[in-house]
CSV table of C-alpha atoms in Angstrom, one decimal:
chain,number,residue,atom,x,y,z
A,489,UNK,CA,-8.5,-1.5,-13.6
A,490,UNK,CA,-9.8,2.0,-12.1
A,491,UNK,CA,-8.1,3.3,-9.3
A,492,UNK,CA,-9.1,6.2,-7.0
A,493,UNK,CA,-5.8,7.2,-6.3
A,494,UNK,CA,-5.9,8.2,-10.2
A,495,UNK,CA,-7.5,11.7,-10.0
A,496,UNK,CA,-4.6,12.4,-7.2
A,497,UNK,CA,-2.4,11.9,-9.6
A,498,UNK,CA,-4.0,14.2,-12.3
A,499,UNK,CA,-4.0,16.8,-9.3
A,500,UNK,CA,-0.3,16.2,-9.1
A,501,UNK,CA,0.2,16.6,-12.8
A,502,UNK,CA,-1.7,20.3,-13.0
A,503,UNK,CA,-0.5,21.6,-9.2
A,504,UNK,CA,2.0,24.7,-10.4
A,505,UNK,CA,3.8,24.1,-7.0
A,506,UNK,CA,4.2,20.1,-7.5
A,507,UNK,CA,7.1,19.0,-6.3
A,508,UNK,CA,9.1,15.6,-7.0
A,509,UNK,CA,6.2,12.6,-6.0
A,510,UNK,CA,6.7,10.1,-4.0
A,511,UNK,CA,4.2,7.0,-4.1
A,512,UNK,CA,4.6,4.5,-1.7
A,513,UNK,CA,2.3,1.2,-0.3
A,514,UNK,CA,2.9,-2.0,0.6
A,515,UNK,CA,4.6,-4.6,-2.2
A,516,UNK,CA,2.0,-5.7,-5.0
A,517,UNK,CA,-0.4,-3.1,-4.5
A,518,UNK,CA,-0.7,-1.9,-7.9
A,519,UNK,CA,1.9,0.9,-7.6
A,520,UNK,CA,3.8,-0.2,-11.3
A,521,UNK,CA,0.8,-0.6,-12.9
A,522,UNK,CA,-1.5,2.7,-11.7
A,523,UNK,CA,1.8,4.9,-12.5
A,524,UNK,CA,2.5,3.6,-15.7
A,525,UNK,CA,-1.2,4.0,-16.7
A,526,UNK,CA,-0.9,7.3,-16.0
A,527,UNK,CA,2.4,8.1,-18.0
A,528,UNK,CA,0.9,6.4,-20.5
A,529,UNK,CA,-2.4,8.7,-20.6
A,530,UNK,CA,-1.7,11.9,-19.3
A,531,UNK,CA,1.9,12.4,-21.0
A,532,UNK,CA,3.0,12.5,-24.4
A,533,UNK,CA,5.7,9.8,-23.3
A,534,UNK,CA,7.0,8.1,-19.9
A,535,UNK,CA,10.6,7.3,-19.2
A,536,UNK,CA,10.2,4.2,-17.2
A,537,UNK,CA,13.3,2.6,-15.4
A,538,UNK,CA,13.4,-0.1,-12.7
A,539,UNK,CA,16.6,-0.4,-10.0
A,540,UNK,CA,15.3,-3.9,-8.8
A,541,UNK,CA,18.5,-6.0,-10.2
A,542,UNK,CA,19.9,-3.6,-12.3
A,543,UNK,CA,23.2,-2.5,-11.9
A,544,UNK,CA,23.3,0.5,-14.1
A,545,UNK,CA,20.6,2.5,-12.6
A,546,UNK,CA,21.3,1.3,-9.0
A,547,UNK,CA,24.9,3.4,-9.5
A,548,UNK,CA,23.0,6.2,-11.5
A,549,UNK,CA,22.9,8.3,-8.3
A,550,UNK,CA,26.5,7.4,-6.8
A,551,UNK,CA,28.6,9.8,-9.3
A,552,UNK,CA,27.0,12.6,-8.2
A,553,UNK,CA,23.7,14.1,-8.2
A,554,UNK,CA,23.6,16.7,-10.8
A,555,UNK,CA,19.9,16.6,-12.6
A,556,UNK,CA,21.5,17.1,-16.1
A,557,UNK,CA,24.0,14.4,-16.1
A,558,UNK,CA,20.9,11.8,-14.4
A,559,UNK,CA,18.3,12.6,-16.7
A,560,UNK,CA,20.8,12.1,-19.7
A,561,UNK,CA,21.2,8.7,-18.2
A,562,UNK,CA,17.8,7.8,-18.2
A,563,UNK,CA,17.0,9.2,-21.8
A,564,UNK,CA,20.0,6.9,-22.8
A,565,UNK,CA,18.3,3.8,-20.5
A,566,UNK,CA,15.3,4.1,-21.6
A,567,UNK,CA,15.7,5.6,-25.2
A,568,UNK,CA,13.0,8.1,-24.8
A,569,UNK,CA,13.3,11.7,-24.7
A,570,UNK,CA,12.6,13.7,-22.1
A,571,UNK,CA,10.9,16.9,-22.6
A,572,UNK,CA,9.5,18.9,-20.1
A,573,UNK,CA,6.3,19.8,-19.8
A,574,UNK,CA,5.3,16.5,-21.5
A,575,UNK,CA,7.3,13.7,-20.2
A,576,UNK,CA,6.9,11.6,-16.8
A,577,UNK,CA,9.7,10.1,-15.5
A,578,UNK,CA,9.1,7.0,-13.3
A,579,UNK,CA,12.5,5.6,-11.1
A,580,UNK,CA,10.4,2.5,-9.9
A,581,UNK,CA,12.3,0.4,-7.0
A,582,UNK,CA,13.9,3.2,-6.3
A,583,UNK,CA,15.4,1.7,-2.9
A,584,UNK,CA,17.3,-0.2,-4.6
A,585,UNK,CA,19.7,2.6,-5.3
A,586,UNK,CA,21.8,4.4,-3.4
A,587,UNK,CA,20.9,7.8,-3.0
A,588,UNK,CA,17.8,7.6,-5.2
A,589,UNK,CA,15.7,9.7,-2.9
A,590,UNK,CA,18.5,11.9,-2.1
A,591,UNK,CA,18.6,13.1,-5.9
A,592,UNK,CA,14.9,14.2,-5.3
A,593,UNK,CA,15.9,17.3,-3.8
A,594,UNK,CA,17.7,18.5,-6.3
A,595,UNK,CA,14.8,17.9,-9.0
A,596,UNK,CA,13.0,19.6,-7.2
A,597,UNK,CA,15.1,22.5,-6.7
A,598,UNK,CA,17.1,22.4,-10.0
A,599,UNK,CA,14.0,20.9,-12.3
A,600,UNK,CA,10.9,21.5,-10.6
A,601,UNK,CA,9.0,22.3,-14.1
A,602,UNK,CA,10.0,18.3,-14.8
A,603,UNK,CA,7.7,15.6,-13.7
A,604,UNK,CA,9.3,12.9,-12.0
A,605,UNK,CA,7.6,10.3,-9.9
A,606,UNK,CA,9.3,7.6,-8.0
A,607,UNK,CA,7.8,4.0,-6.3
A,608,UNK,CA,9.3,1.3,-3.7
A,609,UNK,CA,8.0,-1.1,-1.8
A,610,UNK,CA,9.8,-1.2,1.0
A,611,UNK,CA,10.7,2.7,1.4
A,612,UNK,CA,9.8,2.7,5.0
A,613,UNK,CA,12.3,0.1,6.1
A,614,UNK,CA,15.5,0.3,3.6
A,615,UNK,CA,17.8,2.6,5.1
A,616,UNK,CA,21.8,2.6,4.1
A,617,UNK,CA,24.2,5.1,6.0
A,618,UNK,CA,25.0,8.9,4.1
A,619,UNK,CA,21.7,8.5,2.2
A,620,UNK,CA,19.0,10.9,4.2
A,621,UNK,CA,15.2,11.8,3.4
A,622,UNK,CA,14.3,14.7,0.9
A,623,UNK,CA,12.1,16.2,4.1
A,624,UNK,CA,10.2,19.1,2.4
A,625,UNK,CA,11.3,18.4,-0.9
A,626,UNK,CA,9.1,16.1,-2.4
A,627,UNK,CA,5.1,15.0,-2.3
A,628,UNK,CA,3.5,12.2,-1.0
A,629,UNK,CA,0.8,9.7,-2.1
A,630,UNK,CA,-0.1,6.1,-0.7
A,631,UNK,CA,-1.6,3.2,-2.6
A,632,UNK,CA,-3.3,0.9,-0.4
A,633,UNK,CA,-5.0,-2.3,-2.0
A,634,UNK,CA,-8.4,-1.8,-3.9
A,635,UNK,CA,-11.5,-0.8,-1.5
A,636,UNK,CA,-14.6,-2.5,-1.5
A,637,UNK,CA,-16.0,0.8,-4.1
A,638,UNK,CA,-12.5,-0.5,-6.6
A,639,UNK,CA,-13.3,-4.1,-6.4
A,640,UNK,CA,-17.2,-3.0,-7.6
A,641,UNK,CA,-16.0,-1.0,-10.5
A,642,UNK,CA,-13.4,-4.1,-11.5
A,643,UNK,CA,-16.6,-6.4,-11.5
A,644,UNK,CA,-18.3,-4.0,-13.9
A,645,UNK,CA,-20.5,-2.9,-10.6
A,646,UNK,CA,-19.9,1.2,-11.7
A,647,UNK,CA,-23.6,1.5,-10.8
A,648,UNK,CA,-23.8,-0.1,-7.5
A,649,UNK,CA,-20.7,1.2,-6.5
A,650,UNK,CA,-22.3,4.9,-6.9
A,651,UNK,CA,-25.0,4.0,-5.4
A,652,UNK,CA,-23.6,3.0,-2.0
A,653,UNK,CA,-20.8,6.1,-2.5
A,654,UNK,CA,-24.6,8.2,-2.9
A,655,UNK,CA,-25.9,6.4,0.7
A,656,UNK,CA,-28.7,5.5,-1.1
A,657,UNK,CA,-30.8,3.9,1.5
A,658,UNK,CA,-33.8,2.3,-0.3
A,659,UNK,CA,-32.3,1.1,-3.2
A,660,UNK,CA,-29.4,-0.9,-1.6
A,661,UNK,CA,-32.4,-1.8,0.8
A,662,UNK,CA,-33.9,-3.3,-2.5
A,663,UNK,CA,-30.7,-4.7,-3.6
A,664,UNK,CA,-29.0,-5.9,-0.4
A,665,UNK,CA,-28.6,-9.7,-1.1
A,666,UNK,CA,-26.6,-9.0,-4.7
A,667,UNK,CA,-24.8,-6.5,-2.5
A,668,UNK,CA,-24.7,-8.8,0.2
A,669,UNK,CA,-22.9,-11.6,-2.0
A,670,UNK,CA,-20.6,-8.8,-3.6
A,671,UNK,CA,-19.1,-8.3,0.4
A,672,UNK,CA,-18.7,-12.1,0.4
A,673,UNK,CA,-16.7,-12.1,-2.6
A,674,UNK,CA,-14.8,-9.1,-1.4
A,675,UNK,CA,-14.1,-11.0,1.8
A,676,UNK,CA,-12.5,-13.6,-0.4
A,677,UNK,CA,-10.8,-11.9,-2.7
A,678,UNK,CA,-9.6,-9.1,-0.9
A,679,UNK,CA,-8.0,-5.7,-2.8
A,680,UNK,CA,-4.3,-7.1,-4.3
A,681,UNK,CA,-4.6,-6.0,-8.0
A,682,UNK,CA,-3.4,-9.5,-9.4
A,683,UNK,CA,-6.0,-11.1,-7.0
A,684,UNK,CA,-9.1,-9.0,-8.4
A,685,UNK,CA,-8.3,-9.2,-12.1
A,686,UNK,CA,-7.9,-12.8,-12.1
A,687,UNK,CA,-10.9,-13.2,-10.3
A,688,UNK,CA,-12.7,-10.9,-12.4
A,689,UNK,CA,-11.4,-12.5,-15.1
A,690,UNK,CA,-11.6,-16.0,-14.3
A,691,UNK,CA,-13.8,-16.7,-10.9
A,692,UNK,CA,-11.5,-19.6,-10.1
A,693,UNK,CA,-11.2,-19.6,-6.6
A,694,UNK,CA,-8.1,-21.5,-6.2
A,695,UNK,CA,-6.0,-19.6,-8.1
A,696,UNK,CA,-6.8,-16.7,-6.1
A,697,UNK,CA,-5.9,-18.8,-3.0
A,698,UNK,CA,-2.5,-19.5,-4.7
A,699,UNK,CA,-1.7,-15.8,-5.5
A,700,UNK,CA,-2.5,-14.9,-2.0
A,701,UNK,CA,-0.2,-18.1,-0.6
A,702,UNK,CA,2.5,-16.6,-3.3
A,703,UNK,CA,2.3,-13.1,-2.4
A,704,UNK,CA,2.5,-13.8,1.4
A,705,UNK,CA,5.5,-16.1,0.3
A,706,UNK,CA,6.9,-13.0,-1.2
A,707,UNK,CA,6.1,-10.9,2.1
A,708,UNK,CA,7.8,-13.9,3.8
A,709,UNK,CA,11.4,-13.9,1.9
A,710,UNK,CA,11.3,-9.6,2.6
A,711,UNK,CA,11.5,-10.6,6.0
A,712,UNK,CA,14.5,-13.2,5.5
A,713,UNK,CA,15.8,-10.5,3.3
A,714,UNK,CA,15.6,-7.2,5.4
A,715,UNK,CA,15.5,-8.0,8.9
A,716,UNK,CA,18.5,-10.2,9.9
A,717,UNK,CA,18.3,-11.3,13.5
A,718,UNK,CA,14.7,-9.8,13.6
A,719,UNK,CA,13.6,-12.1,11.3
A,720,UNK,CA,11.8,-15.0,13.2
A,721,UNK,CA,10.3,-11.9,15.4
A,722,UNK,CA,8.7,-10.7,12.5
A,723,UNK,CA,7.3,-14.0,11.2
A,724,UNK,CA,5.8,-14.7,14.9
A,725,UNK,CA,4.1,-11.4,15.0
A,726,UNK,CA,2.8,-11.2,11.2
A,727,UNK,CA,1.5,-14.9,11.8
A,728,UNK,CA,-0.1,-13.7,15.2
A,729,UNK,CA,-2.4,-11.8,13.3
A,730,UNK,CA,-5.5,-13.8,12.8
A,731,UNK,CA,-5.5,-15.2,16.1
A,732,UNK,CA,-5.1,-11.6,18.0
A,733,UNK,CA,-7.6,-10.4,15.9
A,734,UNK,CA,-10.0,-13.7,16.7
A,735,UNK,CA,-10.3,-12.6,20.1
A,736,UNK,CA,-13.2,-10.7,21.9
A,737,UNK,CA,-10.9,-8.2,22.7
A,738,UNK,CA,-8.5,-7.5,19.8
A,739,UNK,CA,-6.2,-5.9,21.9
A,740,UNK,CA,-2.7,-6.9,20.6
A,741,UNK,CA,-1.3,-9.4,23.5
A,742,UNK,CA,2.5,-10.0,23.5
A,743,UNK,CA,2.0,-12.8,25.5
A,744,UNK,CA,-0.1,-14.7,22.5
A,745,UNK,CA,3.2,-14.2,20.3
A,746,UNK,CA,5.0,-16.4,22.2
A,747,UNK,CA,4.7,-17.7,26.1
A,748,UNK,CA,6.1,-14.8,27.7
A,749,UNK,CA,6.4,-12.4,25.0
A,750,UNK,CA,7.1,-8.3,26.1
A,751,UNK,CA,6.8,-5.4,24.5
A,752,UNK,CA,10.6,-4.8,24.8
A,753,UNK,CA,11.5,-7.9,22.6
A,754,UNK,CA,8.7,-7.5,19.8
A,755,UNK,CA,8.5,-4.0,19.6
A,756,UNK,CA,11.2,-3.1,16.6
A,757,UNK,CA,9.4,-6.7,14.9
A,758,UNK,CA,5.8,-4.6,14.8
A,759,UNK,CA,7.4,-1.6,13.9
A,760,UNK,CA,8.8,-3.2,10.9
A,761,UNK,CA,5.8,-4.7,9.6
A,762,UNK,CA,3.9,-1.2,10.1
A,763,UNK,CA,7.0,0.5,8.4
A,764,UNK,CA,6.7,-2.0,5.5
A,765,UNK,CA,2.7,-1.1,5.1
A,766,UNK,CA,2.0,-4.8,6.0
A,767,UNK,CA,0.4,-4.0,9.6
A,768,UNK,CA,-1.2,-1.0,10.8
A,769,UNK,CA,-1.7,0.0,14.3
A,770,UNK,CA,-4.8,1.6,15.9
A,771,UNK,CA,-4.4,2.8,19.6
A,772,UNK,CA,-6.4,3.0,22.6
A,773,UNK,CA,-7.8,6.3,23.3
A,774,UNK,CA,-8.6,7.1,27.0
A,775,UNK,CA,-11.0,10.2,26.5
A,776,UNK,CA,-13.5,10.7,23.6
A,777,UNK,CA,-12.7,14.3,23.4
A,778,UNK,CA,-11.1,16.1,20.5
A,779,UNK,CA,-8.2,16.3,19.5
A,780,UNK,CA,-8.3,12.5,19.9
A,781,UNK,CA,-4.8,12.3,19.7
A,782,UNK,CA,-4.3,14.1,23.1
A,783,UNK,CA,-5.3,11.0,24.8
A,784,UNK,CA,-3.6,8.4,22.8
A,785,UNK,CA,-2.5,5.4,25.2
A,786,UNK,CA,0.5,3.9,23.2
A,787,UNK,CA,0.9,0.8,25.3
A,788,UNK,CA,-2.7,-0.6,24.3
A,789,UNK,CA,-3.3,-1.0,20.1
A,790,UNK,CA,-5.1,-3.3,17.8
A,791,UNK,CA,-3.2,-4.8,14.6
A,792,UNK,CA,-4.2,-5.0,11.3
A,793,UNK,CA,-3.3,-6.8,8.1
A,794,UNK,CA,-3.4,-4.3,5.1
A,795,UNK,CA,-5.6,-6.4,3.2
A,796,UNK,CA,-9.0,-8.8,4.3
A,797,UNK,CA,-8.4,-11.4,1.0
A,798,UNK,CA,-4.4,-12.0,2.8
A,799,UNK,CA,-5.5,-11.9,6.1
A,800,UNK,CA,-8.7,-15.1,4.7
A,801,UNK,CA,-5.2,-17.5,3.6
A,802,UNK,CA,-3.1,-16.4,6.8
A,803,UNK,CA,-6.4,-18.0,8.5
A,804,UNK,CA,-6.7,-20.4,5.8
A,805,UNK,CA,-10.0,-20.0,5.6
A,806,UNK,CA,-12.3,-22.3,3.2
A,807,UNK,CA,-13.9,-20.7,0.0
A,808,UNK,CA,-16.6,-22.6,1.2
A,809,UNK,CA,-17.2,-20.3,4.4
A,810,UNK,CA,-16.6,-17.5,2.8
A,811,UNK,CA,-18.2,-17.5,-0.3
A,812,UNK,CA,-21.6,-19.2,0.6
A,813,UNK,CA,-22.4,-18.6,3.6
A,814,UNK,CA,-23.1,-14.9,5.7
A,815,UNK,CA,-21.3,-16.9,9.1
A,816,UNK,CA,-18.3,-15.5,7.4
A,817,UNK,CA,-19.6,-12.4,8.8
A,818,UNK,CA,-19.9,-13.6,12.0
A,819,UNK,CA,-16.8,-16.3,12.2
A,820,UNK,CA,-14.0,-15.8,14.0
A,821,UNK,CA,-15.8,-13.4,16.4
A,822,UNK,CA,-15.6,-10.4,13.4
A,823,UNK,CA,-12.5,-10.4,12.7
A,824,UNK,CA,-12.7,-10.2,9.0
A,825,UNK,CA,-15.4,-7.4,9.3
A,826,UNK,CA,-13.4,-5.5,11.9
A,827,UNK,CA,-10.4,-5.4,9.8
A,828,UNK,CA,-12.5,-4.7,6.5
A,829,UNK,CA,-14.2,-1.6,8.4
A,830,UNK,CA,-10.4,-0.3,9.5
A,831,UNK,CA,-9.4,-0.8,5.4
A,832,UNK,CA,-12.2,1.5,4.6
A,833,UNK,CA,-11.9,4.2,7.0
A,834,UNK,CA,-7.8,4.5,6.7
A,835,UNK,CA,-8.6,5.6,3.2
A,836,UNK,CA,-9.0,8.7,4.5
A,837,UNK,CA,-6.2,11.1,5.2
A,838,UNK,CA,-6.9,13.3,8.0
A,839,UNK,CA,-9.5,10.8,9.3
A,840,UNK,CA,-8.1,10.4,12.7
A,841,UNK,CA,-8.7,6.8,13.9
A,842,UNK,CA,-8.5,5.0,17.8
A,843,UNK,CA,-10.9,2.4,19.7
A,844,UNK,CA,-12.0,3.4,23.2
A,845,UNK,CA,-12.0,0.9,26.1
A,846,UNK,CA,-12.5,1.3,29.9
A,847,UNK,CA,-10.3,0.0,32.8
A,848,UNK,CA,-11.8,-2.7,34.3
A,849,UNK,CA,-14.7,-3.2,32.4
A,850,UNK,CA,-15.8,-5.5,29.3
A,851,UNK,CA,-17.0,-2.2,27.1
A,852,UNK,CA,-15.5,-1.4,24.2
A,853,UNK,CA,-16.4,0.7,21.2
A,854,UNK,CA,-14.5,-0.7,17.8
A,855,UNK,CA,-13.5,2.7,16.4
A,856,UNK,CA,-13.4,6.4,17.4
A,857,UNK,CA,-13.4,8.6,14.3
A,858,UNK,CA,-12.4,12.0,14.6
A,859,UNK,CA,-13.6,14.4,11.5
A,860,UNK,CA,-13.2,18.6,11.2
A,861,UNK,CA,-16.8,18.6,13.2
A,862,UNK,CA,-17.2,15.5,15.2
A,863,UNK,CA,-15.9,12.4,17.0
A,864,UNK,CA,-18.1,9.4,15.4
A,865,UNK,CA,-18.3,6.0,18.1
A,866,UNK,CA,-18.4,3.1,15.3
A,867,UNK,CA,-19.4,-0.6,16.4
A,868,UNK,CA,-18.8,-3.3,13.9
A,869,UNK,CA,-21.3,-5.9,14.5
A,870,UNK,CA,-21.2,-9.2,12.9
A,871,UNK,CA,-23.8,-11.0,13.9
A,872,UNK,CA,-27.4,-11.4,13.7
A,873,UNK,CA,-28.1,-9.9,17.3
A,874,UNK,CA,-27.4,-6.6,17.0
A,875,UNK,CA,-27.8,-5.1,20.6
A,876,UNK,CA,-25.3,-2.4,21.4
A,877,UNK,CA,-25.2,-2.2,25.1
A,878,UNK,CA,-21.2,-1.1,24.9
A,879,UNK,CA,-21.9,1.8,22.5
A,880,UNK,CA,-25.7,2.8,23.6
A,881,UNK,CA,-23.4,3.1,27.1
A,882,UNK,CA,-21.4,4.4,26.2
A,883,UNK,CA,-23.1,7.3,24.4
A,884,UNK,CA,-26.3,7.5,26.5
A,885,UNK,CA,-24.8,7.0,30.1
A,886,UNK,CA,-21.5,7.5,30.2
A,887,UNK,CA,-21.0,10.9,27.9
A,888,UNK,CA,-24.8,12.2,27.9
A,889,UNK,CA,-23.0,15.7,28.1
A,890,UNK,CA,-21.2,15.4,24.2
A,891,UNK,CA,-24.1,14.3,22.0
A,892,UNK,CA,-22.3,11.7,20.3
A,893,UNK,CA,-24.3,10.1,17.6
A,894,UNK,CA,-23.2,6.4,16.9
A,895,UNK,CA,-22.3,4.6,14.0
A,896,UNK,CA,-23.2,0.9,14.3
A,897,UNK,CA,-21.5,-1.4,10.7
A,898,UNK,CA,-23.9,-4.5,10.5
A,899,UNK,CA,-25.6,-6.3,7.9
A,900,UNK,CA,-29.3,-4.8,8.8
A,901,UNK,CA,-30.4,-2.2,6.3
A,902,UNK,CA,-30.2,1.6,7.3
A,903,UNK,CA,-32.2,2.8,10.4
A,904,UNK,CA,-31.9,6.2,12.3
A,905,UNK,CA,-32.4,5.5,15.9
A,906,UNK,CA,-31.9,8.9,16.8
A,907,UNK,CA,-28.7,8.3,18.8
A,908,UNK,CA,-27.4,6.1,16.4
A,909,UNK,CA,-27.4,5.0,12.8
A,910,UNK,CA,-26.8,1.6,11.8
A,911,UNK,CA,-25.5,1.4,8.3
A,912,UNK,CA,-24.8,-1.7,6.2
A,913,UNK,CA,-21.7,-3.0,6.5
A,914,UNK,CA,-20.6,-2.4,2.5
A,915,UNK,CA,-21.6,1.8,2.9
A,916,UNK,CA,-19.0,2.4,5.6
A,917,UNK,CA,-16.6,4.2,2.9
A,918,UNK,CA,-19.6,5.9,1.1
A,919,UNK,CA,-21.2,7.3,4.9
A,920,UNK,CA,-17.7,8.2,6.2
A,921,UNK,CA,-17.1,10.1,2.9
A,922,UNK,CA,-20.6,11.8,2.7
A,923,UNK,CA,-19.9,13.3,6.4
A,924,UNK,CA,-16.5,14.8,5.3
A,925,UNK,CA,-17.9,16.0,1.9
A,926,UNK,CA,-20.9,17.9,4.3
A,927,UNK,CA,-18.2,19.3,6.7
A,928,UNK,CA,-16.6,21.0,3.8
A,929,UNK,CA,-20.0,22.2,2.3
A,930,UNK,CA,-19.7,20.0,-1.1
């Protein structure tokens, strides 16, 4: 299957100044797979060695952390030479050993004409004492599940796909009910690798319900695992999710944990989850005015699931809704289509994202973007009625003086209204894109 994240890589490969790289994301994402493709095709030959359950590599790195003596380990592991220049070296799991990341720095500094890439699933929240982070010493890359654009090219959509990256209005006007029916299918499905090829290879909708139920299973015994007394915490907030995000206001409420839940005793069990890449948090921002991040309110945040297909079983929503019907654009009050938007648009790297709200008061606008040029108000609307008194408002009455121009995500086709554009909802990644690509004069 085609991955964006590829080309990254092949940036990686040919920087002069590369360093050690470090690809992280939540468990199943597609991590193994994408870096083993590359070894596979860029390099002449890829040392591949995993420390999940295997004693040998998991007390490589506990010796000492001389480059010579390690990658004369891993030749003799793996019987393959390593030659540099033409070899990629892949340590997959590597939290599983001690010191594993600590030996980065000294690839780097010792070996930096070698290519060495490492993966883990869990990088963010396995921490053992004497082991510390390679801070400046290695690069970073994140593998989130497929977008909507991924899951197009792994249904042979290549076309389509470009055609929405391209924002070309008339045609997906044409072709909006194929497109239409792709969303629903994407809504299902979601972006886990194992969940797309089966479906792509086989349609069979309950055996993508099972490998959801199986990989949340998985997600499940991490927390049993990892967390010790935090455990049940955990489990209450990751299960929360639906329902917080079922609300009209999706701001996260500790009180609809548990009766009684506060911030003090589920705190560390969110950060957890957003540490392992299985949440993600947007905050409130108090002022539309850049930087955004000036006027970040941390006690006020959405939560999201990393992927829309996981987030369908936690609900246990029916194939049935989602598959034939557009309510599952509108049920549970947007959640799905909120949470698909946020997917999209954390893609981005620099892309700074918040949601504005006012004291007192019922209006809300779903995202603030923040590009190099402009702060972009998005709505995500759901529904058939499509009347945007928060965000015309909000734009029109409240902050006349900045000249915002609104972004409204809906199922109508494309229309400028002058102070807003509404877009379809499957051309969010394509517009957001398009507008940075402008910024930088490409």
């Amino acid at each position: 299957m085609k991955r964006k994240l590829y080309n990254a890589l092949i940036d990686w490969k040919n920087d002069p100044d590369r360093k050690p790289l470090v690809l992280e994301g939540a468990r199943q994402v597609g991590k193994t797979w994408l870096l083993k493709e590359f070894g596979k095709n860029e390099f002449k030959n890829l040392v591949y060695v995993n420390c999940h359950d295997d004693e040998r590599m998991q007390n490589l790195f506990q010796q000492d952390l001389h480059v010579e003596r390690i990658m004369q380990a891993l030749q003799a592991f793996s019987g393959q030479p390593i030659i540099t220049g033409k070899t990629l070296i892949f340590i997959d799991e590597i939290q599983e050993a001690y010191r594993g990341l600590d030996s980065l720095k000294y690839f780097c500094e010792n070996a930096r004409d070698q290519h060495i890439v490492v993966a883990g699933s869990l990088l963010g929240v396995t921490h053992r004492p004497g082991e510390s982070y390679p801070v400046g010493k290695v690069d970073f890359l994140y593998l989130y599940p497929m977008t909507f654009e991924e899951f197009l090219w792994a249904k042979g959509e290549e076309k389509l796909a470009e055609m929405i990256a391209n924002c070309d209005w008339e045609m997906m006007g044409i072709l909006d009910t194929k497109i239409q029916e792709l969303l629903r299918q994407y809504y299902y499905v979601g972006g886990m690798p194992e969940a797309v090829l089966d479906y792509t290879t086989h349609g069979d909708v309950n055996k993508i319900r099972k490998i959801q139920k199986a990989i949340l299973k998985t997600y499940d015994n991490d927390f049993a695992k990892h967390t010790g007394n935090e455990t049940e915490r955990i489990r209450l907030v990751w299960k929360s999710i639906p329902a917080q995000l079922a609300k009209e206001n999706k701001k996260f409420i500790y009180g609809a944990v548990k009766p009684g839940g506060r911030a003090r005793d589920l705190e560390s069990a969110i950060q957890w989850l957003i540490d392992a890449k299985l949440a993600f948090k947007v905050h409130r921002c108090n002022k539309p005015t850049m930087p955004l991040s000036f006027y970040e309110d941390f006690n006020a945040f959405k939560l999201f699931t990393l992927d829309i297909g996981l987030l369908g079983a936690m609900a246990n929503a029916p194939a049935s809704l989602m598959l034939t019907s557009n309510d599952v654009f509108k049920e549970f009050k947007g959640a799905f289509s909120e949470n698909y938007v946020f997917e999209q648009l954390r893609t981005f790297d620099d892309l700074s994202i918040y949601y504005f709200s006012k004291e007192n008061s019922t209006q809300e606008i779903d995202f603030l973007v923040q590009t190099d040029e402009r702060i972009i108000p998005i709505e995500v609307k759901a529904e058939e009625n499509l009347r945007s008194k928060s965000l015309r408002g909000f734009i029109v009455e409240d902050y006349p003086n900045e000249h915002f121009k609104g972004l409204r995500c809906s199922m109508k086709p494309y229309i400028d209204q002058g102070w807003m554009e509404n877009i379809p909802l499957y051309s969010v990644l394509g517009y957001i894109n398009k507008q940075i690509n402008k910024e930088l004069g490409e």
